[in-house]
mmCIF file with all atom_site columns, C-alpha atoms in Angstrom:
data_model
loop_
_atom_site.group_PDB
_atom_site.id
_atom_site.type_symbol
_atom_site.label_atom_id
_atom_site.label_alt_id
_atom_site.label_comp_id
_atom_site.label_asym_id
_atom_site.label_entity_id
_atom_site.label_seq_id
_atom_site.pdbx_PDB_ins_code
_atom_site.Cartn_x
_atom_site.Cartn_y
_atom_site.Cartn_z
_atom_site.occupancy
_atom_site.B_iso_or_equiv
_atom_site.pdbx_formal_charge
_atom_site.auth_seq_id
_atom_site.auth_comp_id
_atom_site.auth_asym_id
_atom_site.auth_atom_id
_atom_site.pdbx_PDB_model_num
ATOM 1   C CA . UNK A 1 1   ? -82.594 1.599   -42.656 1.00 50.00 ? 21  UNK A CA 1
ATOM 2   C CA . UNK A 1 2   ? -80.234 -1.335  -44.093 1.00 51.00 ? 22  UNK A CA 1
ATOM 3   C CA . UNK A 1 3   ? -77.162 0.880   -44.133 1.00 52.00 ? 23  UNK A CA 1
ATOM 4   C CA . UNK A 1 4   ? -77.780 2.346   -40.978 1.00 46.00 ? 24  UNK A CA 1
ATOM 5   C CA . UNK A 1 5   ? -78.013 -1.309  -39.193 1.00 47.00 ? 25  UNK A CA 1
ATOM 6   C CA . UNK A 1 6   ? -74.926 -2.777  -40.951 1.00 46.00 ? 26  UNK A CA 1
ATOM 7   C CA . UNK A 1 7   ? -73.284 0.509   -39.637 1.00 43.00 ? 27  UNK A CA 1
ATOM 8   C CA . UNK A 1 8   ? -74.416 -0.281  -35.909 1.00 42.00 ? 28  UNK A CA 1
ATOM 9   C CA . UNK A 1 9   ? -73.531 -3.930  -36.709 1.00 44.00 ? 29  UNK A CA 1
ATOM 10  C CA . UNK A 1 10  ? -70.217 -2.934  -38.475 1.00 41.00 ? 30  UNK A CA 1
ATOM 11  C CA . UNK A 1 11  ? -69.567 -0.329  -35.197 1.00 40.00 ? 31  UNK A CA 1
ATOM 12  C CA . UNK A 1 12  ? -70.323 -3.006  -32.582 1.00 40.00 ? 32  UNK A CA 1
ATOM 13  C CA . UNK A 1 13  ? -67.858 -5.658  -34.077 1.00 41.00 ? 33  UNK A CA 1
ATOM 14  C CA . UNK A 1 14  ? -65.238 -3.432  -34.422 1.00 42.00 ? 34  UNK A CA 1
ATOM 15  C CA . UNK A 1 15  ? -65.669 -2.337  -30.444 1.00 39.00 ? 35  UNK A CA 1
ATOM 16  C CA . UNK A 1 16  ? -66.011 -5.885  -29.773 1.00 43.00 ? 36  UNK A CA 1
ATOM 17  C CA . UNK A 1 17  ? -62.274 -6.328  -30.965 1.00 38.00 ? 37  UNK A CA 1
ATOM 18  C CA . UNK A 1 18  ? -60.777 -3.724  -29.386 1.00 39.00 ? 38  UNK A CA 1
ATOM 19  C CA . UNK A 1 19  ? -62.493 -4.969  -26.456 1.00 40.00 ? 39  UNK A CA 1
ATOM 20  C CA . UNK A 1 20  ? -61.155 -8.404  -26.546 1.00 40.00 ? 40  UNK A CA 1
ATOM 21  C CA . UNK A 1 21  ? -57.371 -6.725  -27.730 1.00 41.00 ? 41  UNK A CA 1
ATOM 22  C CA . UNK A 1 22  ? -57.420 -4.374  -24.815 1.00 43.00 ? 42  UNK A CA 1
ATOM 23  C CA . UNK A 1 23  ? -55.594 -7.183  -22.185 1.00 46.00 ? 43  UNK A CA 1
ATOM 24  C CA . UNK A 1 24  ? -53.490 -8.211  -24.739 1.00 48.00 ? 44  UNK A CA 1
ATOM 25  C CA . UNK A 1 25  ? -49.664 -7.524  -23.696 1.00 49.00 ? 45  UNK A CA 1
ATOM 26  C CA . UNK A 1 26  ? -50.816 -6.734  -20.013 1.00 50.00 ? 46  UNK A CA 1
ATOM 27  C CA . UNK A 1 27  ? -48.761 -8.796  -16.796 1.00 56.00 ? 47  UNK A CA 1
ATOM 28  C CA . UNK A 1 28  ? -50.746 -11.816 -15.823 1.00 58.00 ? 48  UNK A CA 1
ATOM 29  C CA . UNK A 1 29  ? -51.320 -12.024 -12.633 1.00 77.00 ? 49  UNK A CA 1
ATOM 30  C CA . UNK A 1 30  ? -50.484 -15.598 -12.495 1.00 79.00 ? 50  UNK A CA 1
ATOM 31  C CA . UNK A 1 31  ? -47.008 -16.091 -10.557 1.00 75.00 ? 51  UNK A CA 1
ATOM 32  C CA . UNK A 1 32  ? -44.033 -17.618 -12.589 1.00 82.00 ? 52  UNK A CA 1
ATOM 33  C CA . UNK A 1 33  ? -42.673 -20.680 -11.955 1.00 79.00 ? 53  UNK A CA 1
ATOM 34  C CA . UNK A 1 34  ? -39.803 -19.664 -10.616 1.00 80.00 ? 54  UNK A CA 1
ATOM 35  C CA . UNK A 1 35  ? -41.569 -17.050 -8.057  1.00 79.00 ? 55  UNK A CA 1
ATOM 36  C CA . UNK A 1 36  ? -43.281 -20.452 -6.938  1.00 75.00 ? 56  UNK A CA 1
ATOM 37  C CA . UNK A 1 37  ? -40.104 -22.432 -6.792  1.00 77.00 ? 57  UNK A CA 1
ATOM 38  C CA . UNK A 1 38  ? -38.682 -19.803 -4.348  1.00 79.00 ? 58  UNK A CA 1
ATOM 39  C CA . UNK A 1 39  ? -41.585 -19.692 -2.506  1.00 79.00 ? 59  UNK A CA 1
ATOM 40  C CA . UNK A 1 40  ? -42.112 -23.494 -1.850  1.00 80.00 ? 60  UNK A CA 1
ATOM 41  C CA . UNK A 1 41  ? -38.243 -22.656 -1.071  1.00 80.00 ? 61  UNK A CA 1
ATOM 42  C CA . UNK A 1 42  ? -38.418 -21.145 2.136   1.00 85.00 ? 62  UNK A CA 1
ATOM 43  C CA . UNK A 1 43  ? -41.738 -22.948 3.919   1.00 91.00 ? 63  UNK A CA 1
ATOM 44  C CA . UNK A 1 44  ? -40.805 -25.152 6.292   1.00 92.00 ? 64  UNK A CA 1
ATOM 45  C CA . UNK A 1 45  ? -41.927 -28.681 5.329   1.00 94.00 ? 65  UNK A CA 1
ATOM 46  C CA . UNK A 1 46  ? -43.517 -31.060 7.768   1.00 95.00 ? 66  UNK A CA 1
ATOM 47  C CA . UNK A 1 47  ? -45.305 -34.496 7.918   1.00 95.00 ? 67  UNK A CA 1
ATOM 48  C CA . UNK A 1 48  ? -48.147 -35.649 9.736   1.00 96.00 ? 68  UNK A CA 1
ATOM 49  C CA . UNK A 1 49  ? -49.857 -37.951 11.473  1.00 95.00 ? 69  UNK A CA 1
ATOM 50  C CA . UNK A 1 50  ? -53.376 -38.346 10.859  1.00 95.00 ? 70  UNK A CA 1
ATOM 51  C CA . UNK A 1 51  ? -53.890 -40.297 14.348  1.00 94.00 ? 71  UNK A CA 1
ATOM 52  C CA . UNK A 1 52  ? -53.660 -37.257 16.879  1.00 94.00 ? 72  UNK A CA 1
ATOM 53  C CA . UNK A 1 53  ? -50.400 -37.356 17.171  1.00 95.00 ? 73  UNK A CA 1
ATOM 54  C CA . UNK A 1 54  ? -48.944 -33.654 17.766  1.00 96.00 ? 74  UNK A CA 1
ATOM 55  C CA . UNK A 1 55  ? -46.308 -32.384 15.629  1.00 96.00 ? 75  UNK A CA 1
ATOM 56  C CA . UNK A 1 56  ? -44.139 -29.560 16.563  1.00 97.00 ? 76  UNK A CA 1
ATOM 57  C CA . UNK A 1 57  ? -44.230 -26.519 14.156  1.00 96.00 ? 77  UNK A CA 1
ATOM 58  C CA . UNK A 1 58  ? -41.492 -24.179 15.074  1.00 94.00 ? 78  UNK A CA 1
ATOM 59  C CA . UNK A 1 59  ? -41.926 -20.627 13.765  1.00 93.00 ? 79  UNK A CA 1
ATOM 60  C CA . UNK A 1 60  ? -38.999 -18.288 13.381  1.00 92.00 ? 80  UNK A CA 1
ATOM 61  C CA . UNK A 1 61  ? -41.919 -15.251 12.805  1.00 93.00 ? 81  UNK A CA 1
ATOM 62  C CA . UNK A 1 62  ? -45.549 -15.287 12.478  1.00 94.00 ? 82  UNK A CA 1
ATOM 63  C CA . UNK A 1 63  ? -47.084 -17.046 9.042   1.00 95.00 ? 83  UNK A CA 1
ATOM 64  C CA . UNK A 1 64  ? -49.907 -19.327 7.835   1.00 96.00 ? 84  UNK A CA 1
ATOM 65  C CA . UNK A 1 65  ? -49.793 -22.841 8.266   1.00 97.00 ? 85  UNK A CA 1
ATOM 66  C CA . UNK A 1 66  ? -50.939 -25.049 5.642   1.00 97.00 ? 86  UNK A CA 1
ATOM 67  C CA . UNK A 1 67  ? -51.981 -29.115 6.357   1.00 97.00 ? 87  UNK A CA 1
ATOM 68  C CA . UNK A 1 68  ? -51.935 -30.784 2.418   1.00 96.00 ? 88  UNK A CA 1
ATOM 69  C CA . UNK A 1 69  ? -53.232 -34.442 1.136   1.00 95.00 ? 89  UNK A CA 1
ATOM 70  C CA . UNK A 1 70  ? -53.621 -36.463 -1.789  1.00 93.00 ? 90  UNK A CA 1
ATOM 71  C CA . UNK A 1 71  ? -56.372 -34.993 -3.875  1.00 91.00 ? 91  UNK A CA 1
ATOM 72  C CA . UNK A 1 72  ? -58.214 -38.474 -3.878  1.00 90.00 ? 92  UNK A CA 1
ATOM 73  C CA . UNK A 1 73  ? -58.715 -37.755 0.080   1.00 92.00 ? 93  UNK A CA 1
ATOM 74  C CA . UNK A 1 74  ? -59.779 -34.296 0.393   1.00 91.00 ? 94  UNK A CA 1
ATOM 75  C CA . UNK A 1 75  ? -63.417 -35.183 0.081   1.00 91.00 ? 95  UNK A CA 1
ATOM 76  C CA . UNK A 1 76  ? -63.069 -36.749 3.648   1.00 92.00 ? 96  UNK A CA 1
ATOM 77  C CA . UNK A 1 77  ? -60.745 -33.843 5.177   1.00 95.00 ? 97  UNK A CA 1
ATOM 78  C CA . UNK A 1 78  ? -62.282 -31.715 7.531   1.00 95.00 ? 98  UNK A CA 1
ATOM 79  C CA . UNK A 1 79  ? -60.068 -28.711 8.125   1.00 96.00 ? 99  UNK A CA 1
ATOM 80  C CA . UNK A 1 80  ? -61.505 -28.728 11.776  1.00 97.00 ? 100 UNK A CA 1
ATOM 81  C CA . UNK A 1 81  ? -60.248 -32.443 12.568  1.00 96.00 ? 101 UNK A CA 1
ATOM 82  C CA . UNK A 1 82  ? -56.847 -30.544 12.825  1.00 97.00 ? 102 UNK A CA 1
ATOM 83  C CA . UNK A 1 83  ? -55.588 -28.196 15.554  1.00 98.00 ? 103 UNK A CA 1
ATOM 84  C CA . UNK A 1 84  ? -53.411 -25.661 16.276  1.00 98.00 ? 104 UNK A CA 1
ATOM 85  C CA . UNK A 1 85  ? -52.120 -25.199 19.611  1.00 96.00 ? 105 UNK A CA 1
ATOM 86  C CA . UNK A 1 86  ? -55.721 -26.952 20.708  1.00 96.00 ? 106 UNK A CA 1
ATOM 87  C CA . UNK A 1 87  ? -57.737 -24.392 18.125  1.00 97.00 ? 107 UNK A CA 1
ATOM 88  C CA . UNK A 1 88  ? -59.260 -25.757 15.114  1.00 98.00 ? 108 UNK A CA 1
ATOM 89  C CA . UNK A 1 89  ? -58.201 -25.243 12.116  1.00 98.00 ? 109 UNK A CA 1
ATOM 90  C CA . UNK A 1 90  ? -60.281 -23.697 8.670   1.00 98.00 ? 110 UNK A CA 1
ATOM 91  C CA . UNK A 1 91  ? -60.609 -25.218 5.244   1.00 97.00 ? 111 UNK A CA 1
ATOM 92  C CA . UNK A 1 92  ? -57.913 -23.751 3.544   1.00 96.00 ? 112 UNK A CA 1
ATOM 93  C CA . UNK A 1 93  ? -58.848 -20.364 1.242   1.00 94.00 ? 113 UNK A CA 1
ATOM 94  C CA . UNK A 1 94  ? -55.630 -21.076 -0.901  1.00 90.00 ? 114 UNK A CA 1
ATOM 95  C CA . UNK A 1 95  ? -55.168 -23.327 -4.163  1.00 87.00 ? 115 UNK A CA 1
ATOM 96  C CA . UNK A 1 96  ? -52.141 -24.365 -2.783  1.00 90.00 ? 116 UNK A CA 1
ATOM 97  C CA . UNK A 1 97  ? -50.776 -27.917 -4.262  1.00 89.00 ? 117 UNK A CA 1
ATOM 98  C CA . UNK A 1 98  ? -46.969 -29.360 -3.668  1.00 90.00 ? 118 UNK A CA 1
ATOM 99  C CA . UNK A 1 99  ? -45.485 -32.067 -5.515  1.00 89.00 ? 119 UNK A CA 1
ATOM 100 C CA . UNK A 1 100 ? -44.160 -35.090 -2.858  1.00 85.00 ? 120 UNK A CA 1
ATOM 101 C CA . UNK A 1 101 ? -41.473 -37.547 -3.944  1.00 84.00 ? 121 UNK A CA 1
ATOM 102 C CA . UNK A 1 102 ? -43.119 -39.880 -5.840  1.00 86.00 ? 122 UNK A CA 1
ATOM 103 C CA . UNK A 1 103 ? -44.432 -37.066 -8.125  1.00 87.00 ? 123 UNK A CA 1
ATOM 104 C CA . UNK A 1 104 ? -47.948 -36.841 -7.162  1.00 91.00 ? 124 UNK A CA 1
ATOM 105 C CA . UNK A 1 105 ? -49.723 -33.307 -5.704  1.00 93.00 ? 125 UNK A CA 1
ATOM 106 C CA . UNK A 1 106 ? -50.744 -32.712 -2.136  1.00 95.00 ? 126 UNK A CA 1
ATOM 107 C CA . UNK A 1 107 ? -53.529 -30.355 -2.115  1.00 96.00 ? 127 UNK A CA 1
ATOM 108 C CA . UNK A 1 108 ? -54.324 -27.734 0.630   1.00 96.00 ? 128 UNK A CA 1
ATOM 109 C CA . UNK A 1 109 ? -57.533 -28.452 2.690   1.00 96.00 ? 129 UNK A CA 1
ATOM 110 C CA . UNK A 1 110 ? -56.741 -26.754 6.260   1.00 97.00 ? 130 UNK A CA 1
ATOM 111 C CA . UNK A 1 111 ? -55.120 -23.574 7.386   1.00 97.00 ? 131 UNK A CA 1
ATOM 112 C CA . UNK A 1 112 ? -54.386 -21.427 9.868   1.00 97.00 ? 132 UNK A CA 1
ATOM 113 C CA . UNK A 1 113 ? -52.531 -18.344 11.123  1.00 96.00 ? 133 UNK A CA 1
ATOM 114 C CA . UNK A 1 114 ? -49.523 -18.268 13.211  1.00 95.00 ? 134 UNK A CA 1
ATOM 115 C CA . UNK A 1 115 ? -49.120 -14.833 15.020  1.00 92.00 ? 135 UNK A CA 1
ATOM 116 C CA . UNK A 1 116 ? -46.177 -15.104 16.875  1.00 91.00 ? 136 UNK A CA 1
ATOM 117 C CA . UNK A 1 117 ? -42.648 -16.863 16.381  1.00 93.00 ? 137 UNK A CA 1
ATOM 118 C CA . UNK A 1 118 ? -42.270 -20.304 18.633  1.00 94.00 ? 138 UNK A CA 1
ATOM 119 C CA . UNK A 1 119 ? -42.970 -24.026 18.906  1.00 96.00 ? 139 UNK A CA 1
ATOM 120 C CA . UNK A 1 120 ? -46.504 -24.435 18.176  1.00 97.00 ? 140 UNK A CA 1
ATOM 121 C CA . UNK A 1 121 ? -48.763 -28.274 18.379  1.00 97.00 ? 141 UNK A CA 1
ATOM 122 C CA . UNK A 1 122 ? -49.941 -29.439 14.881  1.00 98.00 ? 142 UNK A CA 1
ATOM 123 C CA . UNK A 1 123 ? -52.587 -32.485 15.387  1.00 97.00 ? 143 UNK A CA 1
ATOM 124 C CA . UNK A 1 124 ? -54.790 -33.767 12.827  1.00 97.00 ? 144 UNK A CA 1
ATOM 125 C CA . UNK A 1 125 ? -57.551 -36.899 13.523  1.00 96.00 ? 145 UNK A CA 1
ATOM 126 C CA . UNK A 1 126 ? -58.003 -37.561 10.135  1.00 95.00 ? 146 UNK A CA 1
ATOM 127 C CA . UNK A 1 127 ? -59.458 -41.020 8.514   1.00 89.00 ? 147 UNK A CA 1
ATOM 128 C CA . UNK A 1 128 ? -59.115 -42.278 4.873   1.00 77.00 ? 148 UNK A CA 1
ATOM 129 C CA . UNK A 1 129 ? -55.971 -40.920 4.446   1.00 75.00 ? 149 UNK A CA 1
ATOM 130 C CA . UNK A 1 130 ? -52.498 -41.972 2.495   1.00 72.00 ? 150 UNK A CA 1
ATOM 131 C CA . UNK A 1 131 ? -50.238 -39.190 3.968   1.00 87.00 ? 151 UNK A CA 1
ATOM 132 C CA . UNK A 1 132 ? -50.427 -35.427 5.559   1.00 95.00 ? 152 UNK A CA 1
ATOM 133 C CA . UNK A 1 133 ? -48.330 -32.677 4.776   1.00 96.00 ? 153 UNK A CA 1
ATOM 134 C CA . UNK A 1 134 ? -47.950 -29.373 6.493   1.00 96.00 ? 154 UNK A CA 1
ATOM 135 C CA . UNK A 1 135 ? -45.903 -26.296 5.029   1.00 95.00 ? 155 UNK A CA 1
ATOM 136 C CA . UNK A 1 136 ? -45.581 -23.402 7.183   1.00 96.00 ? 156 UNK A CA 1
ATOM 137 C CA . UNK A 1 137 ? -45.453 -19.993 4.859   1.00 94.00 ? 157 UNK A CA 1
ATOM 138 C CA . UNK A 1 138 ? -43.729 -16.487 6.479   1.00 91.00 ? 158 UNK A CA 1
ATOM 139 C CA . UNK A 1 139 ? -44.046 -15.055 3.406   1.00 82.00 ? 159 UNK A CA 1
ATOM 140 C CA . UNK A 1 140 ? -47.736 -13.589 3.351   1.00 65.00 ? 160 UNK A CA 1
#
């Protein structure tokens, strides 16, 4: 009986490895930080009033726009409180962050899709906040 449960032991361990080796050498599916780079490369970048205030989006093609804030704000965003084109927005589904000048991270907390190419109306009423972001994405 002792043999055959340090064999069972003995068999389980060594499947246990091979379990844990069996991702080893396989492609993350993480981007790379240059696939990033390119792709904060070619959204358009806007800023925003939190007051009401429309700001024009202009779309060469259809994509998902993106409104961003300090990370110390998003617990008073509401992805709603902005609009596009008069429709409210939804919180955003994406762990999208983007670094601003003084080298802090704007976070994502709103998006919404753009079908069609065009000057679309961007307002946000928005309190508690520093600064608003928006990137516009064709890429997805």
């Amino acid at each position: 009986m002792g043999k055959n449960i340090r064999g069972i032991i003995g068999a389980v361990a060594a499947l246990l490895c091979v379990g844990s080796l069996a991702g080893c050498g396989a492609k993350s599916t993480e981007p790379s930080v240059s696939e990033v780079a390119d792709r904060f490369s070619k959204m358009e970048k806007y800023n925003v009033n939190s007051d009401g205030s429309a700001t024009t989006i202009t779309a060469s093609k259809g994509g998902t726009l993106y409104v961003l804030t300090y990370r110390d704000d998003l617990k008073s965003m509401k992805a709603e409180g902005c609009t596009v084109d008069g429709n409210p927005m939804k919180a955003s589904t994406e762990d999208l962050n983007y670094p601003d000048s003084k080298g802090k991270n704007l976070f994502a907390f709103a998006q919404a899709k753009v079908g069609q190419s065009g000057d679309h109306k961007l307002s946000c009423t928005q309190t508690g906040t520093t600064e608003l972001k928006a990137l516009f994405d064709t890429s997805k």
